[in-house]
GROMACS .gro file of N, CA and C in nm:
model
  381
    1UNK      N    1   6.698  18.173   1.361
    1UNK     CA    2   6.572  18.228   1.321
    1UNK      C    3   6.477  18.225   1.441
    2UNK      N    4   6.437  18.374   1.454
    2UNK     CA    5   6.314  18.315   1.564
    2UNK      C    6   6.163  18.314   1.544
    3UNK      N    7   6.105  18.222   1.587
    3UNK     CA    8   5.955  18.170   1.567
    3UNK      C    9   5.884  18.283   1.575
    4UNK      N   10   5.812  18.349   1.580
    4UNK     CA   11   5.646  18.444   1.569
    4UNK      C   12   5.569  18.354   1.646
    5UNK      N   13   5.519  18.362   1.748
    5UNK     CA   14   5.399  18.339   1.761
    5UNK      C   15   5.292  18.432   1.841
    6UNK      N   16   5.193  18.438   1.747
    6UNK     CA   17   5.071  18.546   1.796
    6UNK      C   18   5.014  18.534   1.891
    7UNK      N   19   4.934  18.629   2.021
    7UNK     CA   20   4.879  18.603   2.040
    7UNK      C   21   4.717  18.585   2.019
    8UNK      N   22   4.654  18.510   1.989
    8UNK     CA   23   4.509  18.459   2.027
    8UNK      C   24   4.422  18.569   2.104
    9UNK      N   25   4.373  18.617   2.045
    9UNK     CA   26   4.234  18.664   2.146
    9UNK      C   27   4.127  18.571   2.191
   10UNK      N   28   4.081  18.610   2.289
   10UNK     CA   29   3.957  18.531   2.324
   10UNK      C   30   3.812  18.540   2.243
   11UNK      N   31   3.758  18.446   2.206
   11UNK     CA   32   3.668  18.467   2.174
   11UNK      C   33   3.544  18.578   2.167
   12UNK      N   34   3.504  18.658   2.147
   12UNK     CA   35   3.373  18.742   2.181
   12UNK      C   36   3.357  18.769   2.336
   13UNK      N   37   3.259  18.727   2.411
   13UNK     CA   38   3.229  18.696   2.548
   13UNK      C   39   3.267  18.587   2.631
   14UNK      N   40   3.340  18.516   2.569
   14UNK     CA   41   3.393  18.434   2.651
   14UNK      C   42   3.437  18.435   2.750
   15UNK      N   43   3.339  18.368   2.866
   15UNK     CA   44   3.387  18.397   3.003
   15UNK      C   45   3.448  18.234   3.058
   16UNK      N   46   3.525  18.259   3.171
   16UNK     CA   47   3.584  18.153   3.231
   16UNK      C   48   3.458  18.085   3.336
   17UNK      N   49   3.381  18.152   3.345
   17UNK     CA   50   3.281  18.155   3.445
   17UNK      C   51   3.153  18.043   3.414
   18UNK      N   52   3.146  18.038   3.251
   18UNK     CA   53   3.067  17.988   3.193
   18UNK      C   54   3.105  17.803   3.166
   19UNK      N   55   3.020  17.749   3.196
   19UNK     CA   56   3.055  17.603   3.236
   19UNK      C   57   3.059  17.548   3.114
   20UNK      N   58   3.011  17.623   2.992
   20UNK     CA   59   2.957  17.498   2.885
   20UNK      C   60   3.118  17.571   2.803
   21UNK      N   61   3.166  17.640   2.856
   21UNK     CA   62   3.318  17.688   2.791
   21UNK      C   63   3.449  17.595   2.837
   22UNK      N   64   3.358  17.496   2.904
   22UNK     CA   65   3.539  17.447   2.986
   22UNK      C   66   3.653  17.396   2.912
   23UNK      N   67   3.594  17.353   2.759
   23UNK     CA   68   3.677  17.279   2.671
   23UNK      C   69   3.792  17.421   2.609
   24UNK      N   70   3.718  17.471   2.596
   24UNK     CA   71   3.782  17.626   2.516
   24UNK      C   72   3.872  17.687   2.621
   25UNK      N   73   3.850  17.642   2.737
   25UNK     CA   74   3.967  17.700   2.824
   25UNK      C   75   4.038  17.600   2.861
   26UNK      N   76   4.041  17.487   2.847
   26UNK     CA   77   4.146  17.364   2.870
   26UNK      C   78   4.183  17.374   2.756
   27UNK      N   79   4.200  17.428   2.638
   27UNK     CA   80   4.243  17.381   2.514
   27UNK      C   81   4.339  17.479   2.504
   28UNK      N   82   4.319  17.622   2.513
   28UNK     CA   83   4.381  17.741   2.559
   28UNK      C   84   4.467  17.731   2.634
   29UNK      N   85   4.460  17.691   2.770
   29UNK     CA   86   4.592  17.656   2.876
   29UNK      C   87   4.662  17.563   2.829
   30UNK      N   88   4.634  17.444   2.759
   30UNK     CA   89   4.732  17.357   2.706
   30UNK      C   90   4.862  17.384   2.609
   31UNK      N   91   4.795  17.496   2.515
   31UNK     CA   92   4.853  17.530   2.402
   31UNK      C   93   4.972  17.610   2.459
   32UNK      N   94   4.961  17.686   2.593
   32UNK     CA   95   5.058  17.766   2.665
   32UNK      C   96   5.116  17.715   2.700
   33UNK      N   97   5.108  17.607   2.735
   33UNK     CA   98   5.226  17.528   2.851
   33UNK      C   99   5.327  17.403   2.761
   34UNK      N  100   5.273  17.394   2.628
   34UNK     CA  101   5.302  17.286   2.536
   34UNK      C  102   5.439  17.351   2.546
   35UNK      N  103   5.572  17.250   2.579
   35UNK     CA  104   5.694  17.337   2.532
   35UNK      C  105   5.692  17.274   2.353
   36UNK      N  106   5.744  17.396   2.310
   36UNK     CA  107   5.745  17.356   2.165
   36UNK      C  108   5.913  17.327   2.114
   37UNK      N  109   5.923  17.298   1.987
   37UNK     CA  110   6.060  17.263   1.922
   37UNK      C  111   6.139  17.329   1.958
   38UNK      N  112   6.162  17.426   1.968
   38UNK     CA  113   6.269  17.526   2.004
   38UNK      C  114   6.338  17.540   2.103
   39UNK      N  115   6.209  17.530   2.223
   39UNK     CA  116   6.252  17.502   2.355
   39UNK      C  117   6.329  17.363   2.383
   40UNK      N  118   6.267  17.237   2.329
   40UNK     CA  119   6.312  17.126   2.332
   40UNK      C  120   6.461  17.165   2.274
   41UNK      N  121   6.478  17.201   2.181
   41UNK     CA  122   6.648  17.214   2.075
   41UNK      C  123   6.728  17.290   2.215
   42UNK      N  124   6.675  17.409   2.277
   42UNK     CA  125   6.788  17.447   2.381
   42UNK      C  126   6.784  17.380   2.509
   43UNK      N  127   6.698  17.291   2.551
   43UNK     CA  128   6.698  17.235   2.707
   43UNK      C  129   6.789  17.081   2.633
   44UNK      N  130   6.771  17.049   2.525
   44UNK     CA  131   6.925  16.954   2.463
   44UNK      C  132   7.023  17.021   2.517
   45UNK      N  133   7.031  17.095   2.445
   45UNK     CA  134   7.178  17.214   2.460
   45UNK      C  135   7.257  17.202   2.605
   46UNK      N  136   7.123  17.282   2.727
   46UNK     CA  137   7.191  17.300   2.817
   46UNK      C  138   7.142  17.138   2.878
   47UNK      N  139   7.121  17.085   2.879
   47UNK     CA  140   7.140  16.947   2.959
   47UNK      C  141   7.270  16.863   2.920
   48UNK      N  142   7.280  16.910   2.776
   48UNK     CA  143   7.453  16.861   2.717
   48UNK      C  144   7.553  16.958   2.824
   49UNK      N  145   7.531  17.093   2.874
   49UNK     CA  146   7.618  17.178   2.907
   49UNK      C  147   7.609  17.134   3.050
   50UNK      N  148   7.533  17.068   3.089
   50UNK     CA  149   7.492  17.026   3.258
   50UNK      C  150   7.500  17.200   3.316
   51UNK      N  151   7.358  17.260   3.255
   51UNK     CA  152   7.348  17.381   3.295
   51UNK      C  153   7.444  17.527   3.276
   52UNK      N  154   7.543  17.513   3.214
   52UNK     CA  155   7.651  17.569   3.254
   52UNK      C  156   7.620  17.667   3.084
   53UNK      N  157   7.729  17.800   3.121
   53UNK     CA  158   7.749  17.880   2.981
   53UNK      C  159   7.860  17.831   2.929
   54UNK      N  160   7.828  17.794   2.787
   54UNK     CA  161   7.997  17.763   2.729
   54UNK      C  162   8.105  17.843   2.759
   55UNK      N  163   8.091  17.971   2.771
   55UNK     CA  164   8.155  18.102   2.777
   55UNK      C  165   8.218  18.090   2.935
   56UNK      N  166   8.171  18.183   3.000
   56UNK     CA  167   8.196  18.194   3.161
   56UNK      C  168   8.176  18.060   3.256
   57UNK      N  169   8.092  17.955   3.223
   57UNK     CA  170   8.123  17.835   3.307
   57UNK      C  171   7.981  17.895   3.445
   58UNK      N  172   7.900  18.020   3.407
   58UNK     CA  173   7.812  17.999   3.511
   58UNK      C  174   7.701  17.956   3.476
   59UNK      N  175   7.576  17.935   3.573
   59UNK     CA  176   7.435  17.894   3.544
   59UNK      C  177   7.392  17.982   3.418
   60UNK      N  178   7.318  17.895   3.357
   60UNK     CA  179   7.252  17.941   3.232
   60UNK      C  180   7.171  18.025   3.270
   61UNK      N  181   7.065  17.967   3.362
   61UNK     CA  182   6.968  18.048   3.439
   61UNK      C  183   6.938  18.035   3.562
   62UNK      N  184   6.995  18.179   3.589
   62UNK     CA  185   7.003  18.162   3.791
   62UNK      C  186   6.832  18.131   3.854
   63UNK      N  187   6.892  18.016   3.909
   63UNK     CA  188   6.787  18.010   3.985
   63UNK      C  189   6.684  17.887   3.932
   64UNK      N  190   6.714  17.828   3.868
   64UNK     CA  191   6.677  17.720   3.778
   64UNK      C  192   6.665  17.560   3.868
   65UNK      N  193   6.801  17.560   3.980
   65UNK     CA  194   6.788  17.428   4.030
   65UNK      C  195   6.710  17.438   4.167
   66UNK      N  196   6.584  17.498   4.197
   66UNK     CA  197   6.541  17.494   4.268
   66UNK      C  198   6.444  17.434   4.191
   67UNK      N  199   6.357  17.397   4.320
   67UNK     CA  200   6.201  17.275   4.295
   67UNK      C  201   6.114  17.365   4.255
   68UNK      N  202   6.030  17.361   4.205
   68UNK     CA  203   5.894  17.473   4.131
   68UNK      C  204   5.799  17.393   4.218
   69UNK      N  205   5.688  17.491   4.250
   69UNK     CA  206   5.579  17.526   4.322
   69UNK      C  207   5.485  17.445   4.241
   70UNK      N  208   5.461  17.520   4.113
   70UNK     CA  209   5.381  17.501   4.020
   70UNK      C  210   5.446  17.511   3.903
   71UNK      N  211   5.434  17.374   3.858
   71UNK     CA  212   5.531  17.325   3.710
   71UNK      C  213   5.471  17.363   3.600
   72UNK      N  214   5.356  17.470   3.600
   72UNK     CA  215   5.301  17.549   3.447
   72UNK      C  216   5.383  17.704   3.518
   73UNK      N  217   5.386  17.723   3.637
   73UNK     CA  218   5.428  17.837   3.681
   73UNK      C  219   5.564  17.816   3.639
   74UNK      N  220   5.612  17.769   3.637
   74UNK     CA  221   5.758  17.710   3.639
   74UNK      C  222   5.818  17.685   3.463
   75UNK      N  223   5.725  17.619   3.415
   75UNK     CA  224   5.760  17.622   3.289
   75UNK      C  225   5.796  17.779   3.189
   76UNK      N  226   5.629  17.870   3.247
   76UNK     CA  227   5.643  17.991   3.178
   76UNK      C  228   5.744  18.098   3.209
   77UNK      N  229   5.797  18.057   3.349
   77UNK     CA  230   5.920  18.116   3.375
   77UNK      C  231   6.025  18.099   3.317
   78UNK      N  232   6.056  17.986   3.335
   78UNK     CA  233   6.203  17.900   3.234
   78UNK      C  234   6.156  17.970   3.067
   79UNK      N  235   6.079  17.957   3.005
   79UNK     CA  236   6.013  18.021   2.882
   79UNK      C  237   6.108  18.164   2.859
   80UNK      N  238   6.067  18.244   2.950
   80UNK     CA  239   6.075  18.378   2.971
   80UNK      C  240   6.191  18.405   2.969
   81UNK      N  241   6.259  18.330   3.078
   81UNK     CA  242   6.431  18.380   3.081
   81UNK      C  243   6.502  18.323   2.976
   82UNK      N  244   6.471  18.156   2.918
   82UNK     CA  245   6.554  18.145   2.805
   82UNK      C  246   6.595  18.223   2.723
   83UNK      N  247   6.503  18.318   2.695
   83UNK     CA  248   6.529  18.427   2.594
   83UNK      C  249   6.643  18.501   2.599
   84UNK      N  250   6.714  18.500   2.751
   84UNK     CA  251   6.800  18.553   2.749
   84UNK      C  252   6.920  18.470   2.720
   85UNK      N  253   6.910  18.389   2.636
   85UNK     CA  254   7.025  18.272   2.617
   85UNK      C  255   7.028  18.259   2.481
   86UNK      N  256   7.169  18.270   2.409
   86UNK     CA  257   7.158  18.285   2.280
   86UNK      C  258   7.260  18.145   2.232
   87UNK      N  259   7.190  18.077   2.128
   87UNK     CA  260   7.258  17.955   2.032
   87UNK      C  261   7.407  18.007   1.985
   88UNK      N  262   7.510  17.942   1.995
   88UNK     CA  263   7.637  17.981   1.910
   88UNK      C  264   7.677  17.884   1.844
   89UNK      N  265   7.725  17.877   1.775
   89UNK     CA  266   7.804  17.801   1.652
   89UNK      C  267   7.925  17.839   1.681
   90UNK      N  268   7.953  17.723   1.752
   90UNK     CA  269   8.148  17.729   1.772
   90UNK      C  270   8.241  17.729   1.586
   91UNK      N  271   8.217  17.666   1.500
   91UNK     CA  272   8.248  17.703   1.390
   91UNK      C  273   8.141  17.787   1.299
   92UNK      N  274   8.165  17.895   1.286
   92UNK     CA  275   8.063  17.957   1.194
   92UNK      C  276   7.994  17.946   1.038
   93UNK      N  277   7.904  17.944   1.037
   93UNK     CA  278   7.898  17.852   0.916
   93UNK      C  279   7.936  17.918   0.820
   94UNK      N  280   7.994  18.061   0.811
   94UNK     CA  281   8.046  18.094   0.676
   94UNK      C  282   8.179  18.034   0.688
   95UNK      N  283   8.221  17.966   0.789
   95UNK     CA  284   8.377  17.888   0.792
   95UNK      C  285   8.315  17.728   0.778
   96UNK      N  286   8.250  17.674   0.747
   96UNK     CA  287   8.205  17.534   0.690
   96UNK      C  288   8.136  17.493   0.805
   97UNK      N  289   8.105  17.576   0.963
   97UNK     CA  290   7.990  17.487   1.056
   97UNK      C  291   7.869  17.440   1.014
   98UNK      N  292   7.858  17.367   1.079
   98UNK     CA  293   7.665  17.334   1.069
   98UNK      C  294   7.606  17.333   1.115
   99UNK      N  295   7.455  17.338   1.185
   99UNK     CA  296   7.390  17.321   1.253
   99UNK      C  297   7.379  17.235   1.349
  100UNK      N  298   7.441  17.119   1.333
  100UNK     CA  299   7.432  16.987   1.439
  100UNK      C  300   7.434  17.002   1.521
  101UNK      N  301   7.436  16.959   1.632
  101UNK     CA  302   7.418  16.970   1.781
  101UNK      C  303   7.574  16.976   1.831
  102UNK      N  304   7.645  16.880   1.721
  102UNK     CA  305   7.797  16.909   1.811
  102UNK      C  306   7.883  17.053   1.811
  103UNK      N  307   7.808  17.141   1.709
  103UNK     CA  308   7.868  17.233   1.649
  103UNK      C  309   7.803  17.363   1.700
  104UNK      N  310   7.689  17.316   1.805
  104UNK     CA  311   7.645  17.448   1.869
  104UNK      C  312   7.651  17.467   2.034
  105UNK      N  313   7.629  17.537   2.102
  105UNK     CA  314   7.648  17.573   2.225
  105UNK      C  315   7.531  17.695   2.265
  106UNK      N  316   7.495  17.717   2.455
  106UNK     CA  317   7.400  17.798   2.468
  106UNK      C  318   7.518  17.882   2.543
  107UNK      N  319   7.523  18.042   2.516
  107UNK     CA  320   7.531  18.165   2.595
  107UNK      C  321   7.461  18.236   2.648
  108UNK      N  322   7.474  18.298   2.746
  108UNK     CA  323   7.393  18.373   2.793
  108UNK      C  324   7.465  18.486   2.661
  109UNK      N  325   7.332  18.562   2.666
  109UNK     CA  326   7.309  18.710   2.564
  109UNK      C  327   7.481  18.786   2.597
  110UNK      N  328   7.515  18.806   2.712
  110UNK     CA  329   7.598  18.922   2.698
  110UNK      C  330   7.725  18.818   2.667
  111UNK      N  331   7.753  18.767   2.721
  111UNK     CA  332   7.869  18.658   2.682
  111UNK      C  333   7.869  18.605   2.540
  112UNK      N  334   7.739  18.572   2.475
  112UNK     CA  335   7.754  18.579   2.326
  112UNK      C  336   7.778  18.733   2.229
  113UNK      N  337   7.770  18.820   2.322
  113UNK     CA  338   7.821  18.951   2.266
  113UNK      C  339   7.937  18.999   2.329
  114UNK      N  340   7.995  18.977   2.379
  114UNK     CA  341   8.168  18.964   2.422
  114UNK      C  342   8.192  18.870   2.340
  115UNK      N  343   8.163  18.740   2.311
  115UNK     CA  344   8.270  18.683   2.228
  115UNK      C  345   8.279  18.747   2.118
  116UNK      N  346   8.181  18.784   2.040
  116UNK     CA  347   8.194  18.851   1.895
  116UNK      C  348   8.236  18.944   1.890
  117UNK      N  349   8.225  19.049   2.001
  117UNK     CA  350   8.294  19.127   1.981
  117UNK      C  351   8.437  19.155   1.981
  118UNK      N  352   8.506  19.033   2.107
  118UNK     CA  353   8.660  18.989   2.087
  118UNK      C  354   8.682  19.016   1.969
  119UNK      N  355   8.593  18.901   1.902
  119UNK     CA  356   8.666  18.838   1.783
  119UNK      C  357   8.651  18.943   1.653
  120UNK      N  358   8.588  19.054   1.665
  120UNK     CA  359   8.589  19.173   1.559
  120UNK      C  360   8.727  19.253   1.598
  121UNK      N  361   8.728  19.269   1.729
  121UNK     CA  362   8.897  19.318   1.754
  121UNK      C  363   8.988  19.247   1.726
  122UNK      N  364   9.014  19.101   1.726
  122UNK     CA  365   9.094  18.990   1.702
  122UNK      C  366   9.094  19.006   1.568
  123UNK      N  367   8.988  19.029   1.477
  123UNK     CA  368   9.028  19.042   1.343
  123UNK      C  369   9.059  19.158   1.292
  124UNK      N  370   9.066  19.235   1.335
  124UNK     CA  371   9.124  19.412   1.312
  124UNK      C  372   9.296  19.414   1.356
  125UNK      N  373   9.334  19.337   1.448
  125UNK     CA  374   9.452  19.301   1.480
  125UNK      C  375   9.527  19.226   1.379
  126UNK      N  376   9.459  19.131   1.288
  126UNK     CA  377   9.490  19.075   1.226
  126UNK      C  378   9.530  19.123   1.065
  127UNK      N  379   9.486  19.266   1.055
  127UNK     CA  380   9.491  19.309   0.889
  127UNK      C  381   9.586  19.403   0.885
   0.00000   0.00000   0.00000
């Protein structure tokens, strides 16, 4: 399932410029940089995978083990590309998997669409 989250408009006139606003813009940048549940559930994942795709055995995300400049710069990046990394369920749960952590794995997007798709030919072979 994936989360929604909106964005926020700024207030009316709210300027950055304005001193008696500083709380409303520290409160704002915080909320961006907060990694939330989700993120936490896949940086489990790939720290279980020591970076790696279950699939092909390469970096999850190229370019990841370098040092960041700026670790909010850095965060919203990692943010951005995760997306391109999709959760799998090595047993599927219409075959009795579950959600647990032992029972899932991170792909990159196209490698989680090669496997399924194998496995729609693998089962056409099969009937």
């Amino acid at each position: 399932m994936t989360r929604i989250v909106r964005h926020v408009p700024v207030l009316g006139t709210h300027s950055r410029d304005d001193p008696a606003l500083v709380g409303y813009w520290a409160e704002r940048a915080a909320r961006r940089t907060k990694l939330g549940f989700e993120n936490r559930f896949v940086q489990t994942l790939a720290v279980r995978q020591q970076g790696r795709c279950a699939r092909c055995g390469l970096d999850l995300v190229e370019g990841a083990e370098f040092e960041p400049d700026n670790i909010h710069d850095w965060v919203s990046w990692f943010d951005s590309v995760r997306r391109t990394l999709n959760v799998h369920h090595v047993v599927h749960r219409q075959h009795g998997g579950g959600n647990d952590l032992k029972n899932l794995v991170l792909l990159h997007s196209q490698c989680h669409q090669q496997h399924h798709a194998l496995e729609g030919v693998d089962a056409g072979r099969s009937v």
